[in-house]
Structures are given as structure tokens and as C-alpha cells.
Amino acid sequence: MAIAQARNVDPALIQRTLAQHKPQIRFTLAVCAHCSMCAHSCFLYESRREPKYMPSHKMIHSIGYLFRKKGNVGLQELHSIGNIVWNRCVLCMRCYCPLGVDIPYMIGLARRICREQGVYRLYDEG
Amino acid sequence: MYAFVSGPLALIAFIVFVLGLGIQVFRFFGMTREKEPLNISFPKPRQKDVDALRPPEGVSKKVRLKGTVLGMEPFLAIVTTLFHLLLILTPILLLAHNLMIERAWGISPPSLTEGVTDVLTVAVMGFCLFFFLRRIVSARVRALSTAYDFLLLLLVFLPFLTGFIAYHQLFAYKTVILAHVLAGELMLICIPFTKLVHMIFFFLYRFLLPGEYSFASGSRVWR
């Protein structure tokens, strides 16, 4: 599905959102044991069988990446994160982590950051 | 050296472990808050509507199991459960550990025989090897694995390996037992501050999960 492309990145805005949720993000990334047991709970992973569709993979490479880079990401990186959170995840909230990690919350946060930067889904353009 | 490592240093390791976990529990409750109750009243559904939605007897359980990790990947679910149980129970039920506790504090916790704990130790090491190979062989896990994950696995593996070697006195006993105590203390100190913290967060997260295996009805949300 088409995604609106940003013209530039505003790292300060990303940093502000990250700072608001810093403890939760750090906490979540610290707990994820990289066990991959969440994979089967994602229907997109189930149909495609590619690791990049695993809920944990999507979380680590979206909000996790933004957090590690402290919001200092380029346009290309932002668009690739946009592709993860808008196209590889439908936010159906069905992902299940055996450790209890709140994956949809984290994906939702990454979506919020993308939206703030002008990277969002263009529903009318299919 | 051994007296220091098994005395004051062990005490420090236990204090860091307990305090560290306490701080993490405190942090968790600081990061979350009690959910506001929804003030919406739904009409009570009619019994015949509820019955119509219920799957037939027998099918229900099968379907429910199919949707769980145990239903999807039974081998992995059993191995990981056993691994975590033995990881905690083996050192607690080990006779040599409990004899030291008895000598120090005069209380004797229940112990298994040395033969049994020896087998359990080998099992834990086998499980560690399984998780190591899984991180390399499975494309899914490989996609997520970092050097840090392997390091943590090693951190868990070392106390069991050194303990096994020390018990069988395969090498220089004094050196191995020193390495064993140090490895155990290092693991304890690392638990609250590394990914191993899932030891406590596994339970804490239950406060955030409404409906599924939750504590307090999953009544908390992120602040």
C-alpha cells in the first residue's frame, strides 16, 4: 500500500516523542529475549514465513531502531521504518509474546512518530 | 581468595540480585498506572445467544490449544519450560549448596541426591546447547540474534559447566570451584540489569495483559 513520503526529518520531534516514552521503550527492548516465539501469532508471518514479518523483528527494527539511534535517522531510514509499521503490520493487536511484551503498543508508538514526520498510509491510493 | 569469593562477594552478589530486582519492580509500577474503569453498561446477553457462540464440546479445547505456543510448537514449548524450571530448581536443590547454607546458618533446605542433580545439570547444559544451535540454525531466531544474546547464553551456561567439572573433579579442583562461584555470582549480578531480567518481568507484565494469564485482571496500563 502506498505511503506518504516525508520531505525532511525533524529529529527534535522524534526525540520529544521518544523521551515521553523512554522508560517503557527501554524496558521493552531490555526484556525481549529474541526468542522468536511471537512469530506464529502474526498472521502475516504465518502466510509469508519470512522473519521480517515476526512481531519482535518489526518492533526491534522500528521503535527499537529509532531508540538506538536516539531519533537521529535519515529520510531513507524513516521511510523504511514507515514501510515496516504501515505495510508489514496491520496493528491487529493479536501478537502474543510469551514474556508479555506489549508489542502493539511499541508498533503504535513507531506509527505515531512516522505520522508526526509525514510518513503515513495513503488509503485512497491503494 | 576462595574464602573472599564464597563469603563477602557471594553476599554482595545476592544483595545486588535482590535489590536490583526490587528496583526493577519499583520501576515497573512507576511506569504503569491503574486503568480507569469504563463507565459503560452493556445489556446482559441472553443465555441462548451465549450458547450459540460457544464451540461444541471437545472442539473448544483442541482449538484453544492450537492457538497457544504449546499447540504450535510443542517441542520448543516443553524444552523451554523444562529449561527454565531446571535452571532455577537445580542450584536450589543441590546438596553441596545446601550443605554450605546449613553450615553457615544452621538451616537445611530440601535437597535432591547428587546423582539426580548431576543428571539435571547435564540436562540444563544440553538445553543451553539446544538454544545455541537454535540461534544459529533457525532463520527466524538468527534474524533476531545478536552477539549479546550468545553472551547471555554463555553467562547462564558457565555456572553449570564449571559446577559439573568441579563435582567430577576433572581439572584442578580449586581453580574450577573458584571459577564456578565467580560465574554464579556474575550471573546473579547480571540478572536485574540485562535481558535476564525477564526472570521477573515475565511475571510483572501479567499486570498489563488483560484477559490472558493476567494478574489483577491486567488492570494496569502504561503511564
mmCIF file of C-alpha atoms in Angstrom:
data_model
loop_
_atom_site.group_PDB
_atom_site.id
_atom_site.type_symbol
_atom_site.label_atom_id
_atom_site.label_comp_id
_atom_site.label_asym_id
_atom_site.label_seq_id
_atom_site.Cartn_x
_atom_site.Cartn_y
_atom_site.Cartn_z
ATOM 1 C CA MET A 1 0.000 0.000 0.000
ATOM 2 C CA ALA A 2 1.225 3.487 -0.821
ATOM 3 C CA ILE A 3 2.827 5.519 1.926
ATOM 4 C CA ALA A 4 3.154 9.290 2.043
ATOM 5 C CA GLN A 5 6.819 10.294 1.754
ATOM 6 C CA ALA A 6 8.305 12.918 4.038
ATOM 7 C CA ARG A 7 10.440 15.704 2.548
ATOM 8 C CA ASN A 8 12.691 16.038 5.560
ATOM 9 C CA VAL A 9 13.158 14.587 9.024
ATOM 10 C CA ASP A 10 12.717 16.553 12.230
ATOM 11 C CA PRO A 11 14.879 14.656 14.755
ATOM 12 C CA ALA A 12 13.867 17.001 17.586
ATOM 13 C CA LEU A 13 10.235 15.947 17.215
ATOM 14 C CA ILE A 14 11.192 12.261 17.182
ATOM 15 C CA GLN A 15 13.352 12.803 20.250
ATOM 16 C CA ARG A 16 10.468 14.504 22.059
ATOM 17 C CA THR A 17 8.141 11.543 21.471
ATOM 18 C CA LEU A 18 10.879 9.064 22.358
ATOM 19 C CA ALA A 19 11.626 10.983 25.561
ATOM 20 C CA GLN A 20 7.959 10.838 26.594
ATOM 21 C CA HIS A 21 8.038 7.038 26.436
ATOM 22 C CA LYS A 22 11.700 6.405 27.176
ATOM 23 C CA PRO A 23 11.265 4.160 30.243
ATOM 24 C CA GLN A 24 8.680 1.997 28.510
ATOM 25 C CA ILE A 25 10.741 1.593 25.326
ATOM 26 C CA ARG A 26 13.952 0.838 27.188
ATOM 27 C CA PHE A 27 12.120 -1.588 29.438
ATOM 28 C CA THR A 28 10.512 -3.397 26.493
ATOM 29 C CA LEU A 29 13.722 -3.683 24.497
ATOM 30 C CA ALA A 30 15.500 -4.907 27.620
ATOM 31 C CA VAL A 31 13.014 -7.706 28.171
ATOM 32 C CA CYS A 32 12.628 -9.033 24.611
ATOM 33 C CA ALA A 33 14.711 -12.209 24.744
ATOM 34 C CA HIS A 34 14.916 -12.513 20.932
ATOM 35 C CA CYS A 35 13.289 -15.938 21.239
ATOM 36 C CA SER A 36 11.090 -15.589 18.113
ATOM 37 C CA MET A 37 8.193 -17.357 19.807
ATOM 38 C CA CYS A 38 5.886 -14.489 18.873
ATOM 39 C CA ALA A 39 6.235 -15.412 15.175
ATOM 40 C CA HIS A 40 3.224 -17.714 14.903
ATOM 41 C CA SER A 41 0.880 -15.190 16.475
ATOM 42 C CA CYS A 42 1.238 -12.924 13.409
ATOM 43 C CA PHE A 43 -0.990 -13.922 10.514
ATOM 44 C CA LEU A 44 1.292 -12.081 8.089
ATOM 45 C CA TYR A 45 4.243 -14.172 9.248
ATOM 46 C CA GLU A 46 2.099 -17.298 9.037
ATOM 47 C CA SER A 47 1.237 -16.602 5.399
ATOM 48 C CA ARG A 48 4.651 -15.353 4.239
ATOM 49 C CA ARG A 49 7.046 -17.241 6.521
ATOM 50 C CA GLU A 50 9.689 -14.542 6.336
ATOM 51 C CA PRO A 51 11.478 -13.463 9.541
ATOM 52 C CA LYS A 52 10.892 -9.787 8.755
ATOM 53 C CA TYR A 53 7.187 -10.323 9.480
ATOM 54 C CA MET A 54 7.775 -11.515 13.053
ATOM 55 C CA PRO A 55 6.262 -9.101 15.576
ATOM 56 C CA SER A 56 9.533 -8.836 17.513
ATOM 57 C CA HIS A 57 11.502 -8.190 14.312
ATOM 58 C CA LYS A 58 9.119 -5.393 13.369
ATOM 59 C CA MET A 59 9.338 -3.896 16.851
ATOM 60 C CA ILE A 60 13.139 -4.053 17.051
ATOM 61 C CA HIS A 61 13.615 -2.567 13.573
ATOM 62 C CA SER A 62 11.107 0.250 14.023
ATOM 63 C CA ILE A 63 10.856 1.729 17.512
ATOM 64 C CA GLY A 64 13.971 -0.163 18.607
ATOM 65 C CA TYR A 65 15.980 1.342 15.761
ATOM 66 C CA LEU A 66 14.679 4.862 16.443
ATOM 67 C CA PHE A 67 15.529 4.459 20.120
ATOM 68 C CA ARG A 68 19.031 3.144 19.487
ATOM 69 C CA LYS A 69 19.719 5.990 17.044
ATOM 70 C CA LYS A 70 18.247 8.467 19.564
ATOM 71 C CA GLY A 71 15.943 9.788 16.842
ATOM 72 C CA ASN A 72 18.809 10.768 14.547
ATOM 73 C CA VAL A 73 17.629 8.979 11.422
ATOM 74 C CA GLY A 74 17.722 9.950 7.766
ATOM 75 C CA LEU A 75 14.865 10.071 5.286
ATOM 76 C CA GLN A 76 15.629 6.655 3.870
ATOM 77 C CA GLU A 77 15.692 5.073 7.322
ATOM 78 C CA LEU A 78 12.441 6.778 8.248
ATOM 79 C CA HIS A 79 10.751 5.509 5.098
ATOM 80 C CA SER A 80 11.991 2.005 5.730
ATOM 81 C CA ILE A 81 10.556 2.205 9.276
ATOM 82 C CA GLY A 82 7.333 3.536 7.727
ATOM 83 C CA ASN A 83 7.229 0.504 5.470
ATOM 84 C CA ILE A 84 7.582 -1.794 8.482
ATOM 85 C CA VAL A 85 4.897 -0.203 10.647
ATOM 86 C CA TRP A 86 2.362 0.537 7.901
ATOM 87 C CA ASN A 87 2.858 -2.306 5.416
ATOM 88 C CA ARG A 88 4.250 -5.214 7.390
ATOM 89 C CA CYS A 89 1.905 -4.730 10.341
ATOM 90 C CA VAL A 90 -1.820 -4.063 10.369
ATOM 91 C CA LEU A 91 -1.867 -3.490 14.135
ATOM 92 C CA CYS A 92 -4.454 -6.214 14.645
ATOM 93 C CA MET A 93 -3.203 -6.495 18.269
ATOM 94 C CA ARG A 94 -3.119 -10.274 18.111
ATOM 95 C CA CYS A 95 0.630 -10.720 18.541
ATOM 96 C CA TYR A 96 1.474 -12.776 21.567
ATOM 97 C CA CYS A 97 4.738 -12.588 23.466
ATOM 98 C CA PRO A 98 5.414 -15.418 25.946
ATOM 99 C CA LEU A 99 7.209 -12.904 28.155
ATOM 100 C CA GLY A 100 4.302 -10.486 27.904
ATOM 101 C CA VAL A 101 5.984 -7.699 25.911
ATOM 102 C CA ASP A 102 3.397 -5.185 24.712
ATOM 103 C CA ILE A 103 4.380 -5.293 21.027
ATOM 104 C CA PRO A 104 1.322 -3.444 19.604
ATOM 105 C CA TYR A 105 1.979 -0.516 21.935
ATOM 106 C CA MET A 106 5.516 -0.220 20.578
ATOM 107 C CA ILE A 107 4.433 -0.514 16.925
ATOM 108 C CA GLY A 108 1.740 2.088 17.637
ATOM 109 C CA LEU A 109 4.416 4.395 19.021
ATOM 110 C CA ALA A 110 6.546 3.953 15.892
ATOM 111 C CA ARG A 111 3.465 4.712 13.781
ATOM 112 C CA ARG A 112 2.904 7.878 15.787
ATOM 113 C CA ILE A 113 6.477 9.016 15.145
ATOM 114 C CA CYS A 114 6.116 8.270 11.429
ATOM 115 C CA ARG A 115 2.814 10.153 11.259
ATOM 116 C CA GLU A 116 4.378 13.146 13.008
ATOM 117 C CA GLN A 117 7.052 13.161 10.311
ATOM 118 C CA GLY A 118 4.533 12.920 7.479
ATOM 119 C CA VAL A 119 5.047 9.223 6.759
ATOM 120 C CA TYR A 120 1.591 7.688 6.783
ATOM 121 C CA ARG A 121 -0.580 5.339 4.789
ATOM 122 C CA LEU A 122 -2.408 6.727 1.771
ATOM 123 C CA TYR A 123 -5.602 4.730 1.937
ATOM 124 C CA ASP A 124 -7.137 6.275 -1.191
ATOM 125 C CA GLU A 125 -4.232 5.354 -3.428
ATOM 126 C CA GLY A 126 -4.406 1.628 -2.815
ATOM 127 C CA MET B 1 40.827 -15.969 47.710
ATOM 128 C CA TYR B 2 38.162 -18.695 47.872
ATOM 129 C CA ALA B 3 37.075 -17.520 51.314
ATOM 130 C CA PHE B 4 36.537 -13.997 49.964
ATOM 131 C CA VAL B 5 34.730 -15.146 46.793
ATOM 132 C CA SER B 6 32.432 -17.542 48.614
ATOM 133 C CA GLY B 7 31.960 -15.201 51.588
ATOM 134 C CA PRO B 8 31.621 -11.417 51.228
ATOM 135 C CA LEU B 9 31.494 -11.458 47.422
ATOM 136 C CA ALA B 10 28.668 -14.014 47.454
ATOM 137 C CA LEU B 11 26.794 -11.831 49.924
ATOM 138 C CA ILE B 12 27.315 -8.784 47.686
ATOM 139 C CA ALA B 13 26.085 -10.751 44.657
ATOM 140 C CA PHE B 14 22.925 -11.820 46.492
ATOM 141 C CA ILE B 15 22.291 -8.274 47.748
ATOM 142 C CA VAL B 16 22.740 -6.824 44.237
ATOM 143 C CA PHE B 17 20.449 -9.538 42.847
ATOM 144 C CA VAL B 18 17.653 -8.966 45.372
ATOM 145 C CA LEU B 19 17.955 -5.152 45.461
ATOM 146 C CA GLY B 20 18.258 -4.985 41.676
ATOM 147 C CA LEU B 21 15.080 -6.998 41.210
ATOM 148 C CA GLY B 22 13.373 -4.837 43.863
ATOM 149 C CA ILE B 23 14.352 -1.686 41.959
ATOM 150 C CA GLN B 24 13.001 -3.159 38.723
ATOM 151 C CA VAL B 25 9.673 -3.987 40.400
ATOM 152 C CA PHE B 26 9.536 -0.431 41.756
ATOM 153 C CA ARG B 27 10.333 0.963 38.281
ATOM 154 C CA PHE B 28 7.637 -1.153 36.690
ATOM 155 C CA PHE B 29 4.930 0.157 38.994
ATOM 156 C CA GLY B 30 6.251 3.684 38.427
ATOM 157 C CA MET B 31 5.954 3.277 34.673
ATOM 158 C CA THR B 32 2.416 1.965 34.786
ATOM 159 C CA ARG B 33 -0.789 3.139 36.372
ATOM 160 C CA GLU B 34 -4.129 1.678 37.341
ATOM 161 C CA LYS B 35 -6.586 1.707 34.430
ATOM 162 C CA GLU B 36 -9.679 3.899 34.803
ATOM 163 C CA PRO B 37 -12.818 1.779 34.838
ATOM 164 C CA LEU B 38 -15.050 2.107 31.770
ATOM 165 C CA ASN B 39 -18.348 3.638 32.711
ATOM 166 C CA ILE B 40 -20.341 1.879 30.037
ATOM 167 C CA SER B 41 -23.112 -0.512 30.907
ATOM 168 C CA PHE B 42 -23.843 -3.226 28.410
ATOM 169 C CA PRO B 43 -27.136 -5.112 28.436
ATOM 170 C CA LYS B 44 -26.687 -8.633 29.777
ATOM 171 C CA PRO B 45 -26.595 -11.047 26.799
ATOM 172 C CA ARG B 46 -29.335 -13.652 26.579
ATOM 173 C CA GLN B 47 -28.250 -17.171 27.546
ATOM 174 C CA LYS B 48 -29.274 -18.666 24.197
ATOM 175 C CA ASP B 49 -27.034 -16.141 22.367
ATOM 176 C CA VAL B 50 -24.112 -17.049 24.608
ATOM 177 C CA ASP B 51 -24.732 -20.770 23.993
ATOM 178 C CA ALA B 52 -24.913 -20.243 20.227
ATOM 179 C CA LEU B 53 -21.450 -18.688 20.213
ATOM 180 C CA ARG B 54 -19.873 -21.468 22.261
ATOM 181 C CA PRO B 55 -17.992 -24.031 20.142
ATOM 182 C CA PRO B 56 -19.085 -27.674 20.509
ATOM 183 C CA GLU B 57 -17.621 -29.624 23.436
ATOM 184 C CA GLY B 58 -14.215 -31.144 22.709
ATOM 185 C CA VAL B 59 -13.518 -28.920 19.739
ATOM 186 C CA SER B 60 -13.219 -25.983 22.070
ATOM 187 C CA LYS B 61 -10.203 -27.391 23.936
ATOM 188 C CA LYS B 62 -8.495 -28.511 20.739
ATOM 189 C CA VAL B 63 -8.906 -25.118 19.123
ATOM 190 C CA ARG B 64 -7.771 -23.351 22.234
ATOM 191 C CA LEU B 65 -4.592 -25.465 22.439
ATOM 192 C CA LYS B 66 -3.866 -24.943 18.743
ATOM 193 C CA GLY B 67 -3.625 -21.215 19.257
ATOM 194 C CA THR B 68 -1.009 -21.435 22.001
ATOM 195 C CA VAL B 69 2.756 -21.783 21.831
ATOM 196 C CA LEU B 70 2.310 -25.331 23.165
ATOM 197 C CA GLY B 71 -0.068 -26.162 20.322
ATOM 198 C CA MET B 72 2.032 -24.508 17.621
ATOM 199 C CA GLU B 73 5.465 -25.680 18.706
ATOM 200 C CA PRO B 74 5.079 -28.395 21.356
ATOM 201 C CA PHE B 75 8.749 -29.416 21.364
ATOM 202 C CA LEU B 76 10.010 -25.868 21.855
ATOM 203 C CA ALA B 77 7.371 -25.136 24.492
ATOM 204 C CA ILE B 78 8.310 -28.230 26.524
ATOM 205 C CA VAL B 79 12.061 -27.677 26.163
ATOM 206 C CA THR B 80 11.898 -24.011 27.152
ATOM 207 C CA THR B 81 9.637 -24.738 30.142
ATOM 208 C CA LEU B 82 11.901 -27.531 31.371
ATOM 209 C CA PHE B 83 14.999 -25.417 30.793
ATOM 210 C CA HIS B 84 13.682 -22.516 32.867
ATOM 211 C CA LEU B 85 12.388 -24.777 35.639
ATOM 212 C CA LEU B 86 15.643 -26.711 35.926
ATOM 213 C CA LEU B 87 17.719 -23.562 35.658
ATOM 214 C CA ILE B 88 16.159 -22.317 38.879
ATOM 215 C CA LEU B 89 15.489 -25.598 40.713
ATOM 216 C CA THR B 90 18.798 -27.410 40.142
ATOM 217 C CA PRO B 91 21.027 -24.989 42.098
ATOM 218 C CA ILE B 92 18.383 -24.592 44.808
ATOM 219 C CA LEU B 93 18.018 -28.336 45.337
ATOM 220 C CA LEU B 94 21.735 -29.119 45.067
ATOM 221 C CA LEU B 95 23.099 -30.912 48.128
ATOM 222 C CA ALA B 96 26.522 -29.213 48.094
ATOM 223 C CA HIS B 97 24.920 -25.741 48.033
ATOM 224 C CA ASN B 98 22.523 -26.628 50.818
ATOM 225 C CA LEU B 99 25.277 -28.079 52.985
ATOM 226 C CA MET B 100 27.028 -24.706 52.800
ATOM 227 C CA ILE B 101 23.796 -22.997 53.831
ATOM 228 C CA GLU B 102 23.430 -25.452 56.712
ATOM 229 C CA ARG B 103 26.987 -24.834 57.854
ATOM 230 C CA ALA B 104 26.522 -21.056 57.692
ATOM 231 C CA TRP B 105 23.009 -20.591 59.060
ATOM 232 C CA GLY B 106 22.086 -23.925 60.600
ATOM 233 C CA ILE B 107 19.058 -24.491 58.349
ATOM 234 C CA SER B 108 18.932 -27.409 55.957
ATOM 235 C CA PRO B 109 16.775 -26.813 52.858
ATOM 236 C CA PRO B 110 15.458 -29.890 50.989
ATOM 237 C CA SER B 111 17.954 -31.403 48.552
ATOM 238 C CA LEU B 112 17.954 -33.976 45.792
ATOM 239 C CA THR B 113 20.576 -36.699 45.665
ATOM 240 C CA GLU B 114 23.842 -35.834 43.966
ATOM 241 C CA GLY B 115 23.182 -38.338 41.177
ATOM 242 C CA VAL B 116 19.870 -36.683 40.281
ATOM 243 C CA THR B 117 21.233 -33.137 40.290
ATOM 244 C CA ASP B 118 24.150 -34.329 38.178
ATOM 245 C CA VAL B 119 21.689 -35.520 35.529
ATOM 246 C CA LEU B 120 19.720 -32.263 35.821
ATOM 247 C CA THR B 121 22.923 -30.258 35.351
ATOM 248 C CA VAL B 122 23.707 -32.173 32.185
ATOM 249 C CA ALA B 123 20.114 -31.534 31.043
ATOM 250 C CA VAL B 124 20.479 -27.770 31.589
ATOM 251 C CA MET B 125 23.749 -27.768 29.639
ATOM 252 C CA GLY B 126 22.044 -29.777 26.889
ATOM 253 C CA PHE B 127 19.211 -27.235 26.747
ATOM 254 C CA CYS B 128 21.763 -24.396 26.547
ATOM 255 C CA LEU B 129 23.379 -26.182 23.614
ATOM 256 C CA PHE B 130 19.952 -26.559 22.010
ATOM 257 C CA PHE B 131 19.264 -22.817 22.328
ATOM 258 C CA PHE B 132 22.735 -22.050 20.998
ATOM 259 C CA LEU B 133 22.186 -24.220 17.933
ATOM 260 C CA ARG B 134 18.678 -22.830 17.501
ATOM 261 C CA ARG B 135 20.106 -19.309 17.336
ATOM 262 C CA ILE B 136 22.390 -20.437 14.509
ATOM 263 C CA VAL B 137 20.213 -22.883 12.596
ATOM 264 C CA SER B 138 16.726 -21.355 12.717
ATOM 265 C CA ALA B 139 16.372 -18.463 10.246
ATOM 266 C CA ARG B 140 13.723 -16.915 12.465
ATOM 267 C CA VAL B 141 15.899 -16.745 15.564
ATOM 268 C CA ARG B 142 19.019 -15.896 13.574
ATOM 269 C CA ALA B 143 17.245 -12.807 12.250
ATOM 270 C CA LEU B 144 16.896 -11.513 15.814
ATOM 271 C CA SER B 145 20.114 -12.789 17.393
ATOM 272 C CA THR B 146 22.997 -10.529 18.320
ATOM 273 C CA ALA B 147 26.350 -11.212 19.973
ATOM 274 C CA TYR B 148 24.735 -10.073 23.223
ATOM 275 C CA ASP B 149 22.248 -12.975 23.080
ATOM 276 C CA PHE B 150 25.070 -15.500 22.738
ATOM 277 C CA LEU B 151 26.943 -13.829 25.572
ATOM 278 C CA LEU B 152 23.925 -14.125 27.865
ATOM 279 C CA LEU B 153 23.536 -17.791 26.984
ATOM 280 C CA LEU B 154 27.187 -18.285 27.879
ATOM 281 C CA LEU B 155 26.630 -16.434 31.149
ATOM 282 C CA VAL B 156 23.901 -18.938 32.063
ATOM 283 C CA PHE B 157 25.843 -21.939 30.764
ATOM 284 C CA LEU B 158 29.119 -21.255 32.610
ATOM 285 C CA PRO B 159 27.991 -21.825 36.234
ATOM 286 C CA PHE B 160 26.545 -25.199 35.229
ATOM 287 C CA LEU B 161 29.602 -26.240 33.220
ATOM 288 C CA THR B 162 32.057 -25.243 35.943
ATOM 289 C CA GLY B 163 29.814 -26.838 38.589
ATOM 290 C CA PHE B 164 29.753 -30.087 36.629
ATOM 291 C CA ILE B 165 33.546 -30.085 36.173
ATOM 292 C CA ALA B 166 34.104 -29.252 39.830
ATOM 293 C CA TYR B 167 31.767 -32.022 41.034
ATOM 294 C CA HIS B 168 33.536 -34.618 38.888
ATOM 295 C CA GLN B 169 36.942 -33.080 39.738
ATOM 296 C CA LEU B 170 38.022 -33.268 36.110
ATOM 297 C CA PHE B 171 40.616 -30.478 36.300
ATOM 298 C CA ALA B 172 42.374 -28.513 39.019
ATOM 299 C CA TYR B 173 39.526 -28.518 41.560
ATOM 300 C CA LYS B 174 40.481 -25.330 43.395
ATOM 301 C CA THR B 175 40.636 -23.261 40.222
ATOM 302 C CA VAL B 176 37.418 -24.706 38.816
ATOM 303 C CA ILE B 177 35.433 -24.214 42.019
ATOM 304 C CA LEU B 178 36.648 -20.606 42.162
ATOM 305 C CA ALA B 179 35.541 -20.112 38.560
ATOM 306 C CA HIS B 180 32.208 -21.766 39.419
ATOM 307 C CA VAL B 181 31.476 -19.441 42.331
ATOM 308 C CA LEU B 182 32.536 -16.391 40.301
ATOM 309 C CA ALA B 183 30.407 -17.463 37.316
ATOM 310 C CA GLY B 184 27.386 -17.966 39.573
ATOM 311 C CA GLU B 185 27.867 -14.580 41.224
ATOM 312 C CA LEU B 186 28.334 -12.880 37.871
ATOM 313 C CA MET B 187 25.079 -14.387 36.641
ATOM 314 C CA LEU B 188 23.213 -13.291 39.775
ATOM 315 C CA ILE B 189 24.556 -9.736 39.495
ATOM 316 C CA CYS B 190 23.674 -9.578 35.796
ATOM 317 C CA ILE B 191 20.081 -10.788 36.141
ATOM 318 C CA PRO B 192 18.473 -7.460 37.153
ATOM 319 C CA PHE B 193 20.455 -5.383 34.653
ATOM 320 C CA THR B 194 20.489 -7.462 31.458
ATOM 321 C CA LYS B 195 17.929 -9.289 29.303
ATOM 322 C CA LEU B 196 17.907 -11.931 32.031
ATOM 323 C CA VAL B 197 15.618 -9.517 33.853
ATOM 324 C CA HIS B 198 12.791 -11.336 32.060
ATOM 325 C CA MET B 199 13.018 -13.616 35.086
ATOM 326 C CA ILE B 200 10.948 -11.022 36.970
ATOM 327 C CA PHE B 201 9.274 -9.162 34.083
ATOM 328 C CA PHE B 202 7.698 -12.387 32.885
ATOM 329 C CA PHE B 203 5.503 -12.075 35.973
ATOM 330 C CA LEU B 204 5.279 -8.268 36.142
ATOM 331 C CA TYR B 205 3.982 -7.974 32.574
ATOM 332 C CA ARG B 206 0.948 -10.019 33.649
ATOM 333 C CA PHE B 207 -0.380 -6.824 35.257
ATOM 334 C CA LEU B 208 -0.569 -5.287 31.782
ATOM 335 C CA LEU B 209 -2.244 -8.148 29.944
ATOM 336 C CA PRO B 210 -5.982 -8.056 30.279
ATOM 337 C CA GLY B 211 -7.705 -11.377 29.862
ATOM 338 C CA GLU B 212 -4.768 -13.655 29.249
ATOM 339 C CA TYR B 213 -2.839 -15.272 32.073
ATOM 340 C CA SER B 214 -3.010 -11.959 33.881
ATOM 341 C CA PHE B 215 -2.559 -10.801 37.448
ATOM 342 C CA ALA B 216 -5.091 -8.390 38.957
ATOM 343 C CA SER B 217 -7.148 -8.772 35.728
ATOM 344 C CA GLY B 218 -4.381 -6.991 33.830
ATOM 345 C CA SER B 219 -5.696 -3.779 35.301
ATOM 346 C CA ARG B 220 -2.604 -1.644 34.695
ATOM 347 C CA VAL B 221 -1.644 0.370 31.633
ATOM 348 C CA TRP B 222 1.473 2.285 30.619
ATOM 349 C CA ARG B 223 1.670 5.717 32.196
#
